[in-house]
């Protein structure tokens, strides 16, 4: 009899993987869906054929019915929370497969906890961006007993993925060691791209020739990340493809893993410092790893022009300077971008200068209004008029300084559009 499958975690990756399981997994039972925010599970179920999914309100509810439980969540704490909920039910004979990227020590502990309750555990992190998950082109890295992995293989290659890097009968944490090592490659690549594109711009070579070089010599994932940077996709998305928080989490795990065996990942530390800038600017859960390009450009501006260094800017400058993460045009010269930044910061003072002028006019209206029975009317009319004019100008000025609505690009590369 075919097994009953359950999927926990419906973020960018989980939604795509679940969709492929339903559409290509030859399931004869509905796929059980659970997400901490239930509406996300309900929305996914509504987008798939009727009767192919079942949304549950708790992990325990789904585990009772499931034979194979897939889990992909954001970090170590979320994995521990999910596994604790799984262990509330009888898991004897069930297979739990965790596709999350976490520390190998966390995986080792989770495997021991599940084994103690009679479950089989497979760690199977995946390589590939959400676009690859949508296309069913992920690379799975399963580690655990071969018998357990064999139960999962019908759902890997040809369904959710295109290939495996298997660790049959190896400790589950081995898969996470490779995953973190691989993600350090990704971080280093993005850092090199961000620095290279910035150097192309600052040196006068231009961004487009650098991107053409990347496309022609490397292609693949290099070209995909370069496109996200040059087209500005990384700061236009409502939800990042690979958040700064998750990238920093992976970098930290990789650095710690390397330190334990005497290896110093200097490049990963550099990438992490850029990611910190991204997180500080956009928020760790909102900033995308490709924002490293913006971080490099911001730091390059500070290094190249001491007068714009954040160490010398006043809070007023920082409050009203428009970020180079978003508005600088990579095809303009460095001098022109500097001119734009200086002009934008100077405009920030206009708000306070205007306020001081209006305050002075109001004080003048109070003391200089004609005396007599209509003095109060004169005072109130003039003060209200001055304040109203200021407010109308203020709203218009701020809308230009930081637009609330920006136009949608129609030239975003296919596969990286956020829906």
Short mmCIF file of C-alpha atoms in Angstrom, two decimals, residues 157-336:
data_model
loop_
_atom_site.label_atom_id
_atom_site.label_comp_id
_atom_site.label_asym_id
_atom_site.label_seq_id
_atom_site.Cartn_x
_atom_site.Cartn_y
_atom_site.Cartn_z
CA UNK A 157 14.71 12.56 -8.64
CA UNK A 158 12.07 13.27 -11.27
CA UNK A 159 9.55 14.67 -8.79
CA UNK A 160 11.03 17.35 -6.52
CA UNK A 161 14.60 17.14 -7.75
CA UNK A 162 16.95 16.38 -10.60
CA UNK A 163 19.73 14.58 -8.73
CA UNK A 164 21.04 13.22 -5.44
CA UNK A 165 24.33 13.38 -3.60
CA UNK A 166 23.64 10.35 -1.39
CA UNK A 167 25.16 9.37 1.93
CA UNK A 168 23.61 5.92 2.31
CA UNK A 169 24.23 4.38 5.74
CA UNK A 170 26.10 7.49 6.86
CA UNK A 171 25.37 9.65 9.89
CA UNK A 172 22.58 12.18 9.15
CA UNK A 173 24.74 15.13 10.17
CA UNK A 174 27.09 14.36 7.26
CA UNK A 175 24.50 15.78 4.85
CA UNK A 176 24.41 19.04 6.79
CA UNK A 177 28.18 19.32 6.72
CA UNK A 178 28.09 19.19 2.92
CA UNK A 179 25.12 21.57 2.79
CA UNK A 180 26.89 24.20 4.89
CA UNK A 181 30.08 23.76 2.89
CA UNK A 182 28.08 24.21 -0.32
CA UNK A 183 26.28 27.27 1.00
CA UNK A 184 29.64 28.84 1.82
CA UNK A 185 30.43 28.46 -1.90
CA UNK A 186 27.20 30.31 -2.71
CA UNK A 187 27.99 33.10 -0.24
CA UNK A 188 31.52 33.48 -1.60
CA UNK A 189 30.19 33.57 -5.18
CA UNK A 190 27.64 36.27 -4.36
CA UNK A 191 30.31 38.29 -2.58
CA UNK A 192 32.67 38.05 -5.57
CA UNK A 193 29.85 39.09 -7.92
CA UNK A 194 28.91 42.05 -5.75
CA UNK A 195 32.48 43.24 -5.53
CA UNK A 196 33.18 42.59 -9.22
CA UNK A 197 30.11 44.46 -10.45
CA UNK A 198 30.91 47.36 -8.13
CA UNK A 199 34.52 47.48 -9.33
CA UNK A 200 33.29 47.45 -12.93
CA UNK A 201 31.10 50.45 -12.18
CA UNK A 202 33.64 52.43 -10.15
CA UNK A 203 36.52 51.80 -12.54
CA UNK A 204 34.55 52.93 -15.58
CA UNK A 205 34.44 49.50 -17.25
CA UNK A 206 30.68 49.43 -16.74
CA UNK A 207 28.29 46.95 -15.20
CA UNK A 208 26.98 45.41 -18.44
CA UNK A 209 30.38 44.23 -19.75
CA UNK A 210 31.06 42.57 -16.39
CA UNK A 211 27.69 40.83 -16.50
CA UNK A 212 28.33 39.69 -20.09
CA UNK A 213 31.65 38.21 -18.95
CA UNK A 214 29.87 36.34 -16.13
CA UNK A 215 27.17 35.07 -18.51
CA UNK A 216 29.60 33.87 -21.15
CA UNK A 217 32.25 32.31 -18.93
CA UNK A 218 30.23 30.99 -15.98
CA UNK A 219 26.50 31.14 -16.72
CA UNK A 220 24.07 29.16 -14.57
CA UNK A 221 23.67 30.28 -10.99
CA UNK A 222 26.34 32.98 -11.46
CA UNK A 223 24.25 34.60 -14.19
CA UNK A 224 21.06 34.27 -12.15
CA UNK A 225 22.54 36.10 -9.17
CA UNK A 226 24.18 38.72 -11.38
CA UNK A 227 20.80 39.41 -12.99
CA UNK A 228 19.15 39.80 -9.58
CA UNK A 229 21.80 42.37 -8.69
CA UNK A 230 21.96 44.38 -11.92
CA UNK A 231 18.17 44.46 -12.45
CA UNK A 232 17.55 45.41 -8.81
CA UNK A 233 15.25 42.42 -8.28
CA UNK A 234 16.66 41.82 -4.80
CA UNK A 235 15.25 45.07 -3.39
CA UNK A 236 11.95 45.05 -5.29
CA UNK A 237 10.66 41.72 -3.93
CA UNK A 238 8.19 41.63 -1.06
CA UNK A 239 9.72 38.35 0.14
CA UNK A 240 13.41 37.47 -0.33
CA UNK A 241 14.49 34.36 -2.20
CA UNK A 242 17.26 33.76 0.37
CA UNK A 243 16.94 36.05 3.37
CA UNK A 244 19.89 37.75 5.01
CA UNK A 245 18.92 36.12 8.32
CA UNK A 246 19.03 32.62 6.85
CA UNK A 247 22.23 33.32 4.92
CA UNK A 248 23.91 34.62 8.08
CA UNK A 249 22.66 31.61 10.01
CA UNK A 250 24.23 29.27 7.44
CA UNK A 251 27.45 31.29 7.35
CA UNK A 252 27.71 31.16 11.12
CA UNK A 253 27.19 27.40 11.17
CA UNK A 254 29.80 26.91 8.42
CA UNK A 255 32.33 29.12 10.20
CA UNK A 256 31.81 27.23 13.48
CA UNK A 257 31.99 23.85 11.74
CA UNK A 258 35.25 24.86 10.06
CA UNK A 259 36.75 26.26 13.26
CA UNK A 260 36.12 22.94 15.01
CA UNK A 261 38.49 21.23 12.56
CA UNK A 262 41.04 24.03 12.37
CA UNK A 263 39.89 25.74 9.16
CA UNK A 264 39.39 29.51 9.01
CA UNK A 265 36.72 30.52 6.45
CA UNK A 266 37.95 34.07 5.83
CA UNK A 267 35.79 34.56 2.73
CA UNK A 268 32.65 33.47 4.58
CA UNK A 269 33.42 35.98 7.33
CA UNK A 270 33.70 38.74 4.73
CA UNK A 271 30.38 37.72 3.16
CA UNK A 272 28.79 37.67 6.60
CA UNK A 273 29.94 41.23 7.24
CA UNK A 274 28.23 42.34 4.02
CA UNK A 275 25.09 40.43 5.05
CA UNK A 276 25.11 42.32 8.35
CA UNK A 277 24.94 45.55 6.36
CA UNK A 278 22.02 44.15 4.34
CA UNK A 279 20.21 43.10 7.52
CA UNK A 280 20.77 46.50 9.15
CA UNK A 281 19.39 48.24 6.06
CA UNK A 282 16.40 46.13 5.04
CA UNK A 283 15.80 43.90 8.06
CA UNK A 284 17.24 40.41 8.29
CA UNK A 285 14.05 38.65 7.29
CA UNK A 286 13.39 41.03 4.36
CA UNK A 287 16.84 41.59 2.89
CA UNK A 288 17.99 39.16 0.20
CA UNK A 289 21.49 37.67 -0.08
CA UNK A 290 21.87 39.42 -3.45
CA UNK A 291 21.69 42.66 -1.46
CA UNK A 292 25.40 42.09 -0.85
CA UNK A 293 25.77 44.06 -4.11
CA UNK A 294 24.12 47.05 -2.44
CA UNK A 295 26.26 46.58 0.68
CA UNK A 296 29.48 46.59 -1.36
CA UNK A 297 28.39 49.68 -3.27
CA UNK A 298 27.44 51.46 -0.08
CA UNK A 299 30.76 50.67 1.59
CA UNK A 300 32.65 51.60 -1.58
CA UNK A 301 30.98 55.01 -1.58
CA UNK A 302 31.94 55.51 2.06
CA UNK A 303 35.55 54.47 1.45
CA UNK A 304 35.90 56.53 -1.70
CA UNK A 305 34.31 59.70 -0.31
CA UNK A 306 35.13 60.38 3.33
CA UNK A 307 32.62 63.19 3.47
CA UNK A 308 29.86 60.61 3.02
CA UNK A 309 31.20 58.15 5.59
CA UNK A 310 28.50 57.02 8.01
CA UNK A 311 30.96 57.68 10.83
CA UNK A 312 30.89 61.40 10.04
CA UNK A 313 27.25 61.86 9.09
CA UNK A 314 24.92 63.35 11.64
CA UNK A 315 21.65 61.56 12.56
CA UNK A 316 19.89 64.16 10.41
CA UNK A 317 21.94 63.13 7.36
CA UNK A 318 21.27 59.47 8.03
CA UNK A 319 17.56 60.03 8.43
CA UNK A 320 17.11 61.72 5.08
CA UNK A 321 19.78 60.22 2.82
CA UNK A 322 18.20 57.96 0.21
CA UNK A 323 19.97 54.60 0.28
CA UNK A 324 22.39 53.52 -2.44
CA UNK A 325 20.76 50.12 -2.12
CA UNK A 326 17.88 51.33 -4.24
CA UNK A 327 18.19 54.56 -6.17
CA UNK A 328 21.79 54.71 -7.41
CA UNK A 329 22.00 53.92 -11.08
CA UNK A 330 24.89 51.48 -11.68
CA UNK A 331 25.35 52.94 -15.17
CA UNK A 332 26.05 56.45 -13.86
CA UNK A 333 29.51 57.55 -12.92
CA UNK A 334 30.58 57.50 -9.29
CA UNK A 335 30.74 61.30 -9.32
CA UNK A 336 27.16 61.56 -10.55
#
